[in-house]
PDB file of C-alpha atoms in Angstrom:
ATOM      1  CA  UNK A  24      17.035  -0.573  -1.929  1.00 79.00           C
ATOM      2  CA  UNK A  25      15.276  -0.414  -5.409  1.00 83.00           C
ATOM      3  CA  UNK A  26      17.745   0.703  -8.325  1.00 88.00           C
ATOM      4  CA  UNK A  27      17.231   4.168  -9.400  1.00 90.00           C
ATOM      5  CA  UNK A  28      18.110   7.752  -9.578  1.00 95.00           C
ATOM      6  CA  UNK A  29      16.845  10.606  -7.546  1.00 95.00           C
ATOM      7  CA  UNK A  30      17.159  14.350  -7.486  1.00 96.00           C
ATOM      8  CA  UNK A  31      18.039  15.661  -3.880  1.00 97.00           C
ATOM      9  CA  UNK A  32      17.679  19.388  -3.038  1.00 97.00           C
ATOM     10  CA  UNK A  33      18.533  20.165   0.532  1.00 98.00           C
ATOM     11  CA  UNK A  34      17.126  23.705   1.367  1.00 97.00           C
ATOM     12  CA  UNK A  35      18.097  23.684   5.160  1.00 97.00           C
ATOM     13  CA  UNK A  36      20.061  21.473   7.747  1.00 98.00           C
ATOM     14  CA  UNK A  37      18.604  20.258  10.960  1.00 98.00           C
ATOM     15  CA  UNK A  38      19.824  21.764  13.937  1.00 98.00           C
ATOM     16  CA  UNK A  39      19.203  22.257  17.796  1.00 98.00           C
ATOM     17  CA  UNK A  40      18.736  25.709  19.469  1.00 98.00           C
ATOM     18  CA  UNK A  41      21.340  27.707  20.996  1.00 98.00           C
ATOM     19  CA  UNK A  42      20.782  30.384  23.746  1.00 98.00           C
ATOM     20  CA  UNK A  43      23.197  32.962  25.676  1.00 98.00           C
ATOM     21  CA  UNK A  44      22.760  34.667  28.606  1.00 98.00           C
ATOM     22  CA  UNK A  45      23.514  38.316  29.757  1.00 97.00           C
ATOM     23  CA  UNK A  46      26.849  38.815  30.589  1.00 97.00           C
ATOM     24  CA  UNK A  47      28.294  38.526  34.117  1.00 97.00           C
ATOM     25  CA  UNK A  48      31.543  40.411  35.534  1.00 97.00           C
ATOM     26  CA  UNK A  49      32.752  37.238  37.341  1.00 97.00           C
ATOM     27  CA  UNK A  50      32.170  33.360  36.453  1.00 98.00           C
ATOM     28  CA  UNK A  51      33.076  32.366  40.027  1.00 98.00           C
ATOM     29  CA  UNK A  52      30.808  35.156  41.814  1.00 97.00           C
ATOM     30  CA  UNK A  53      27.637  33.618  43.696  1.00 97.00           C
ATOM     31  CA  UNK A  54      24.376  34.064  41.372  1.00 98.00           C
ATOM     32  CA  UNK A  55      21.966  32.150  43.485  1.00 97.00           C
ATOM     33  CA  UNK A  56      20.554  28.649  44.555  1.00 98.00           C
ATOM     34  CA  UNK A  57      17.312  27.107  43.358  1.00 98.00           C
ATOM     35  CA  UNK A  58      16.043  24.782  40.649  1.00 98.00           C
ATOM     36  CA  UNK A  59      15.815  25.197  36.975  1.00 98.00           C
ATOM     37  CA  UNK A  60      12.968  23.609  35.231  1.00 98.00           C
ATOM     38  CA  UNK A  61      13.730  22.792  31.294  1.00 98.00           C
ATOM     39  CA  UNK A  62      11.286  21.825  28.866  1.00 97.00           C
ATOM     40  CA  UNK A  63      11.458  21.371  25.119  1.00 97.00           C
ATOM     41  CA  UNK A  64       9.234  22.338  22.405  1.00 97.00           C
ATOM     42  CA  UNK A  65       8.277  24.153  19.191  1.00 98.00           C
ATOM     43  CA  UNK A  66       8.033  27.779  18.983  1.00 98.00           C
ATOM     44  CA  UNK A  67       5.576  29.028  16.036  1.00 97.00           C
ATOM     45  CA  UNK A  68       3.996  32.364  14.848  1.00 97.00           C
ATOM     46  CA  UNK A  69       5.186  35.883  15.867  1.00 97.00           C
ATOM     47  CA  UNK A  70       8.231  37.407  14.766  1.00 98.00           C
ATOM     48  CA  UNK A  71      11.948  37.238  15.543  1.00 98.00           C
ATOM     49  CA  UNK A  72      14.193  40.070  16.308  1.00 98.00           C
ATOM     50  CA  UNK A  73      17.829  38.585  14.794  1.00 96.00           C
ATOM     51  CA  UNK A  74      19.323  41.673  16.818  1.00 97.00           C
ATOM     52  CA  UNK A  75      18.145  41.012  20.354  1.00 97.00           C
ATOM     53  CA  UNK A  76      17.712  37.170  19.816  1.00 98.00           C
ATOM     54  CA  UNK A  77      14.114  37.333  21.262  1.00 97.00           C
ATOM     55  CA  UNK A  78      10.503  36.557  19.750  1.00 98.00           C
ATOM     56  CA  UNK A  79       7.579  38.747  19.987  1.00 98.00           C
ATOM     57  CA  UNK A  80       3.842  37.428  19.653  1.00 97.00           C
ATOM     58  CA  UNK A  81       5.109  33.573  19.127  1.00 98.00           C
ATOM     59  CA  UNK A  82       3.607  30.616  20.897  1.00 98.00           C
ATOM     60  CA  UNK A  83       5.399  27.672  22.686  1.00 98.00           C
ATOM     61  CA  UNK A  84       4.227  24.107  22.284  1.00 97.00           C
ATOM     62  CA  UNK A  85       5.434  21.450  24.453  1.00 96.00           C
ATOM     63  CA  UNK A  86       6.929  18.308  22.607  1.00 94.00           C
ATOM     64  CA  UNK A  87       5.408  16.422  25.506  1.00 91.00           C
ATOM     65  CA  UNK A  88       8.469  15.055  26.980  1.00 86.00           C
ATOM     66  CA  UNK A  89       7.633  16.604  30.345  1.00 90.00           C
ATOM     67  CA  UNK A  90      10.133  19.136  32.325  1.00 95.00           C
ATOM     68  CA  UNK A  91      13.625  18.269  33.305  1.00 97.00           C
ATOM     69  CA  UNK A  92      15.068  19.656  36.793  1.00 98.00           C
ATOM     70  CA  UNK A  93      18.673  20.899  37.837  1.00 98.00           C
ATOM     71  CA  UNK A  94      19.401  21.773  41.256  1.00 98.00           C
ATOM     72  CA  UNK A  95      21.511  24.565  41.847  1.00 98.00           C
ATOM     73  CA  UNK A  96      22.794  24.322  45.435  1.00 98.00           C
ATOM     74  CA  UNK A  97      25.280  26.642  47.408  1.00 97.00           C
ATOM     75  CA  UNK A  98      28.328  24.648  45.780  1.00 97.00           C
ATOM     76  CA  UNK A  99      27.098  25.481  42.453  1.00 98.00           C
ATOM     77  CA  UNK A 100      25.822  28.968  42.685  1.00 98.00           C
ATOM     78  CA  UNK A 101      28.078  30.530  40.690  1.00 98.00           C
ATOM     79  CA  UNK A 102      28.022  30.881  36.751  1.00 98.00           C
ATOM     80  CA  UNK A 103      30.791  28.372  36.478  1.00 98.00           C
ATOM     81  CA  UNK A 104      28.825  26.142  38.844  1.00 98.00           C
ATOM     82  CA  UNK A 105      25.450  26.432  37.054  1.00 98.00           C
ATOM     83  CA  UNK A 106      27.242  25.487  33.936  1.00 98.00           C
ATOM     84  CA  UNK A 107      28.611  22.231  35.744  1.00 98.00           C
ATOM     85  CA  UNK A 108      25.524  21.451  37.257  1.00 98.00           C
ATOM     86  CA  UNK A 109      23.402  21.705  34.037  1.00 98.00           C
ATOM     87  CA  UNK A 110      26.071  19.227  32.428  1.00 98.00           C
ATOM     88  CA  UNK A 111      26.233  16.893  35.436  1.00 98.00           C
ATOM     89  CA  UNK A 112      22.161  16.565  35.266  1.00 97.00           C
ATOM     90  CA  UNK A 113      22.132  15.108  31.968  1.00 97.00           C
ATOM     91  CA  UNK A 114      18.918  17.007  30.569  1.00 97.00           C
ATOM     92  CA  UNK A 115      19.769  17.201  27.131  1.00 96.00           C
ATOM     93  CA  UNK A 116      21.158  20.611  27.324  1.00 98.00           C
ATOM     94  CA  UNK A 117      24.999  21.587  26.983  1.00 98.00           C
ATOM     95  CA  UNK A 118      26.379  24.572  28.911  1.00 98.00           C
ATOM     96  CA  UNK A 119      29.289  26.515  28.559  1.00 98.00           C
ATOM     97  CA  UNK A 120      30.878  29.970  29.290  1.00 98.00           C
ATOM     98  CA  UNK A 121      32.124  32.213  26.633  1.00 98.00           C
ATOM     99  CA  UNK A 122      34.297  35.414  27.198  1.00 98.00           C
ATOM    100  CA  UNK A 123      33.199  38.080  24.900  1.00 97.00           C
ATOM    101  CA  UNK A 124      35.703  40.690  26.113  1.00 97.00           C
ATOM    102  CA  UNK A 125      33.248  43.404  27.511  1.00 97.00           C
ATOM    103  CA  UNK A 126      33.066  44.814  30.637  1.00 96.00           C
ATOM    104  CA  UNK A 127      30.815  41.956  31.760  1.00 97.00           C
ATOM    105  CA  UNK A 128      32.181  39.547  29.607  1.00 98.00           C
ATOM    106  CA  UNK A 129      31.040  35.873  31.162  1.00 98.00           C
ATOM    107  CA  UNK A 130      28.250  34.730  29.247  1.00 98.00           C
ATOM    108  CA  UNK A 131      26.382  31.293  30.009  1.00 98.00           C
ATOM    109  CA  UNK A 132      25.399  29.689  26.629  1.00 98.00           C
ATOM    110  CA  UNK A 133      22.870  26.614  26.419  1.00 98.00           C
ATOM    111  CA  UNK A 134      22.687  24.351  23.415  1.00 98.00           C
ATOM    112  CA  UNK A 135      20.062  21.475  22.946  1.00 97.00           C
ATOM    113  CA  UNK A 136      21.953  18.088  22.377  1.00 96.00           C
ATOM    114  CA  UNK A 137      19.113  17.073  19.852  1.00 95.00           C
ATOM    115  CA  UNK A 138      18.346  18.498  16.483  1.00 97.00           C
ATOM    116  CA  UNK A 139      14.845  19.448  14.868  1.00 98.00           C
ATOM    117  CA  UNK A 140      12.018  22.067  15.526  1.00 97.00           C
ATOM    118  CA  UNK A 141      11.040  20.450  18.501  1.00 97.00           C
ATOM    119  CA  UNK A 142      13.988  21.215  20.584  1.00 97.00           C
ATOM    120  CA  UNK A 143      13.441  24.719  21.499  1.00 98.00           C
ATOM    121  CA  UNK A 144      13.818  25.533  25.174  1.00 98.00           C
ATOM    122  CA  UNK A 145      11.281  26.868  27.752  1.00 98.00           C
ATOM    123  CA  UNK A 146      12.994  27.355  31.044  1.00 98.00           C
ATOM    124  CA  UNK A 147      11.995  28.465  34.721  1.00 98.00           C
ATOM    125  CA  UNK A 148      13.516  28.655  37.766  1.00 98.00           C
ATOM    126  CA  UNK A 149      12.457  28.778  41.545  1.00 98.00           C
ATOM    127  CA  UNK A 150      14.698  30.107  44.403  1.00 98.00           C
ATOM    128  CA  UNK A 151      16.715  33.283  44.292  1.00 98.00           C
ATOM    129  CA  UNK A 152      15.635  36.087  42.226  1.00 97.00           C
ATOM    130  CA  UNK A 153      19.131  36.389  40.695  1.00 97.00           C
ATOM    131  CA  UNK A 154      18.932  32.831  39.277  1.00 98.00           C
ATOM    132  CA  UNK A 155      15.562  34.044  37.727  1.00 97.00           C
ATOM    133  CA  UNK A 156      16.710  37.007  35.957  1.00 97.00           C
ATOM    134  CA  UNK A 157      19.423  35.015  34.695  1.00 97.00           C
ATOM    135  CA  UNK A 158      17.814  32.054  33.138  1.00 98.00           C
ATOM    136  CA  UNK A 159      14.103  32.519  33.074  1.00 98.00           C
ATOM    137  CA  UNK A 160      13.088  32.372  29.475  1.00 98.00           C
ATOM    138  CA  UNK A 161       9.608  31.608  27.841  1.00 98.00           C
ATOM    139  CA  UNK A 162       9.497  32.214  24.189  1.00 98.00           C
ATOM    140  CA  UNK A 163       5.778  33.147  24.415  1.00 97.00           C
ATOM    141  CA  UNK A 164       6.372  35.512  27.049  1.00 97.00           C
ATOM    142  CA  UNK A 165       9.198  37.116  29.248  1.00 96.00           C
ATOM    143  CA  UNK A 166      12.780  35.956  27.592  1.00 97.00           C
ATOM    144  CA  UNK A 167      15.726  36.063  29.447  1.00 96.00           C
ATOM    145  CA  UNK A 168      18.118  34.982  27.223  1.00 98.00           C
ATOM    146  CA  UNK A 169      19.014  35.651  23.339  1.00 98.00           C
ATOM    147  CA  UNK A 170      18.746  32.907  20.929  1.00 98.00           C
ATOM    148  CA  UNK A 171      21.621  32.931  18.600  1.00 98.00           C
ATOM    149  CA  UNK A 172      20.514  29.548  16.807  1.00 98.00           C
ATOM    150  CA  UNK A 173      17.123  28.442  15.823  1.00 98.00           C
ATOM    151  CA  UNK A 174      15.842  24.977  16.134  1.00 98.00           C
ATOM    152  CA  UNK A 175      15.000  23.605  13.107  1.00 98.00           C
ATOM    153  CA  UNK A 176      14.102  20.501  10.943  1.00 98.00           C
ATOM    154  CA  UNK A 177      16.211  19.538   7.707  1.00 98.00           C
ATOM    155  CA  UNK A 178      14.233  20.488   4.636  1.00 98.00           C
ATOM    156  CA  UNK A 179      14.664  18.813   1.210  1.00 98.00           C
ATOM    157  CA  UNK A 180      12.927  17.772  -1.699  1.00 97.00           C
ATOM    158  CA  UNK A 181      13.273  14.318  -3.348  1.00 97.00           C
ATOM    159  CA  UNK A 182      12.198  14.331  -6.947  1.00 96.00           C
ATOM    160  CA  UNK A 183      10.183  17.384  -6.111  1.00 96.00           C
ATOM    161  CA  UNK A 184       8.742  15.674  -3.013  1.00 97.00           C
ATOM    162  CA  UNK A 185       9.144  18.162   0.051  1.00 97.00           C
ATOM    163  CA  UNK A 186      10.414  16.341   2.989  1.00 98.00           C
ATOM    164  CA  UNK A 187      11.233  17.470   6.246  1.00 98.00           C
ATOM    165  CA  UNK A 188      13.270  15.446   9.041  1.00 97.00           C
ATOM    166  CA  UNK A 189      14.268  16.261  12.463  1.00 97.00           C
ATOM    167  CA  UNK A 190      17.743  14.991  12.087  1.00 97.00           C
ATOM    168  CA  UNK A 191      20.347  15.353   9.008  1.00 98.00           C
ATOM    169  CA  UNK A 192      20.577  11.368   9.088  1.00 97.00           C
ATOM    170  CA  UNK A 193      17.647  10.503   6.751  1.00 97.00           C
ATOM    171  CA  UNK A 194      16.764   6.663   6.772  1.00 96.00           C
ATOM    172  CA  UNK A 195      13.201   6.515   5.998  1.00 94.00           C
ATOM    173  CA  UNK A 196      12.604   8.889   2.865  1.00 95.00           C
ATOM    174  CA  UNK A 197      13.850   6.411   0.244  1.00 94.00           C
ATOM    175  CA  UNK A 198      13.202   2.929   1.109  1.00 92.00           C
ATOM    176  CA  UNK A 199      16.712   0.930   1.903  1.00 92.00           C
ATOM    177  CA  UNK A 200      18.792   4.144   1.391  1.00 94.00           C
ATOM    178  CA  UNK A 201      20.165   6.165   4.260  1.00 95.00           C
ATOM    179  CA  UNK A 202      20.921   9.958   3.373  1.00 96.00           C
ATOM    180  CA  UNK A 203      23.443  11.970   5.566  1.00 97.00           C
ATOM    181  CA  UNK A 204      23.188  15.584   4.593  1.00 97.00           C
ATOM    182  CA  UNK A 205      26.192  17.408   5.249  1.00 96.00           C
ATOM    183  CA  UNK A 206      25.246  20.946   3.536  1.00 96.00           C
ATOM    184  CA  UNK A 207      22.331  22.551   1.625  1.00 97.00           C
ATOM    185  CA  UNK A 208      22.754  22.092  -2.230  1.00 95.00           C
ATOM    186  CA  UNK A 209      22.242  25.770  -3.327  1.00 90.00           C
ATOM    187  CA  UNK A 210      20.985  25.960  -7.061  1.00 90.00           C
ATOM    188  CA  UNK A 211      22.140  22.524  -8.112  1.00 92.00           C
ATOM    189  CA  UNK A 212      20.472  19.371  -6.895  1.00 94.00           C
ATOM    190  CA  UNK A 213      22.620  16.457  -6.068  1.00 94.00           C
ATOM    191  CA  UNK A 214      21.977  13.174  -7.631  1.00 93.00           C
ATOM    192  CA  UNK A 215      21.934  10.058  -5.802  1.00 93.00           C
ATOM    193  CA  UNK A 216      22.109   6.681  -8.028  1.00 91.00           C
ATOM    194  CA  UNK A 217      21.252   3.366  -6.704  1.00 89.00           C
ATOM    195  CA  UNK A 218      22.682   0.241  -8.063  1.00 84.00           C
ATOM    196  CA  UNK A 219      22.830  -2.977  -7.614  1.00 77.00           C
ATOM    197  CA  UNK A 220      26.323  -3.939  -6.529  1.00 72.00           C
ATOM    198  CA  UNK A 221      27.011  -7.203  -8.432  1.00 66.00           C
ATOM    199  CA  UNK A 222      30.708  -6.730  -7.949  1.00 69.00           C
ATOM    200  CA  UNK A 223      30.666  -7.502  -4.476  1.00 66.00           C
ATOM    201  CA  UNK A 224      28.222 -10.463  -4.738  1.00 67.00           C
ATOM    202  CA  UNK A 225      30.585 -12.021  -7.500  1.00 68.00           C
ATOM    203  CA  UNK A 226      33.661 -11.605  -5.227  1.00 74.00           C
ATOM    204  CA  UNK A 227      31.931 -13.055  -2.264  1.00 75.00           C
ATOM    205  CA  UNK A 228      30.873 -16.110  -4.299  1.00 77.00           C
ATOM    206  CA  UNK A 229      34.342 -16.531  -5.726  1.00 77.00           C
ATOM    207  CA  UNK A 230      35.772 -16.360  -2.273  1.00 81.00           C
ATOM    208  CA  UNK A 231      33.489 -18.920  -0.861  1.00 80.00           C
ATOM    209  CA  UNK A 232      34.232 -21.185  -4.051  1.00 81.00           C
ATOM    210  CA  UNK A 233      38.004 -20.829  -3.429  1.00 84.00           C
ATOM    211  CA  UNK A 234      37.523 -21.354   0.621  1.00 84.00           C
ATOM    212  CA  UNK A 235      35.511 -24.551  -0.428  1.00 80.00           C
ATOM    213  CA  UNK A 236      38.105 -25.753  -2.572  1.00 83.00           C
ATOM    214  CA  UNK A 237      40.790 -25.268  -0.015  1.00 83.00           C
ATOM    215  CA  UNK A 238      38.693 -27.115   2.594  1.00 80.00           C
ATOM    216  CA  UNK A 239      37.871 -29.831   0.202  1.00 80.00           C
ATOM    217  CA  UNK A 240      41.758 -30.464  -0.670  1.00 80.00           C
ATOM    218  CA  UNK A 241      42.857 -30.276   3.202  1.00 81.00           C
ATOM    219  CA  UNK A 242      40.275 -33.030   3.743  1.00 84.00           C
ATOM    220  CA  UNK A 243      41.334 -34.945   0.751  1.00 81.00           C
ATOM    221  CA  UNK A 244      44.588 -34.713   1.949  1.00 76.00           C
ATOM    222  CA  UNK A 245      44.609 -35.634   5.461  1.00 78.00           C
ATOM    223  CA  UNK A 246      42.342 -38.799   4.326  1.00 74.00           C
ATOM    224  CA  UNK A 247      45.393 -39.895   2.233  1.00 71.00           C
ATOM    225  CA  UNK A 248      47.628 -39.166   5.250  1.00 60.00           C
ATOM    226  CA  UNK A 249      45.590 -41.418   7.544  1.00 63.00           C
ATOM    227  CA  UNK A 250      45.027 -44.126   5.033  1.00 62.00           C
ATOM    228  CA  UNK A 251      48.732 -44.198   4.431  1.00 62.00           C
ATOM    229  CA  UNK A 252      49.404 -44.312   8.045  1.00 63.00           C
ATOM    230  CA  UNK A 253      47.256 -47.249   8.781  1.00 62.00           C
ATOM    231  CA  UNK A 254      49.381 -49.107   6.155  1.00 60.00           C
TER     232      UNK A 254
END
């Protein structure tokens, strides 16, 4: 890294999307069987209703990673079973169940494991209608789930230059420097100073010299011992 001082303004941290399904009266009652298809992409345009957690007039562009599938068989047909099947499939989505204390308290939540605006979800199902009612979700169409956390990139400025990254560990914005973003900076920019670590270099050289001298002394002592032994 070249020595220098940089002004860093962080206006937004990268995060993945979180969705929550409608409440169910039981986590163990049968919902249905079938297949869940999951696709990631970017939501753009339209408007978002923070109360309902749904989009209106938006479009969805696939990130190009294809669809991933989760099979919901008869042994995973309950809400708890659906959660377990999604987690066991390792499709980049973590499922949990939250009890909100209402009359139908058990709510399935889905969170993307990755971060960045390209991690929004489009979910489809085949099989039993009840499974589709619970999970079918198209940000550009019918949405059976509510969004509680929006997928977004980290947004920052480095010396006034706008930078957008999909993660909070930024390795390629300043050459040779890794920035780990932990919070936004508000109205006061952070200052990052890069300087040559001459102290460490000096310490390393001194350690090498000490080790070299010690090795030389050991060799000299052994040579003297061997010479004395031959005499």
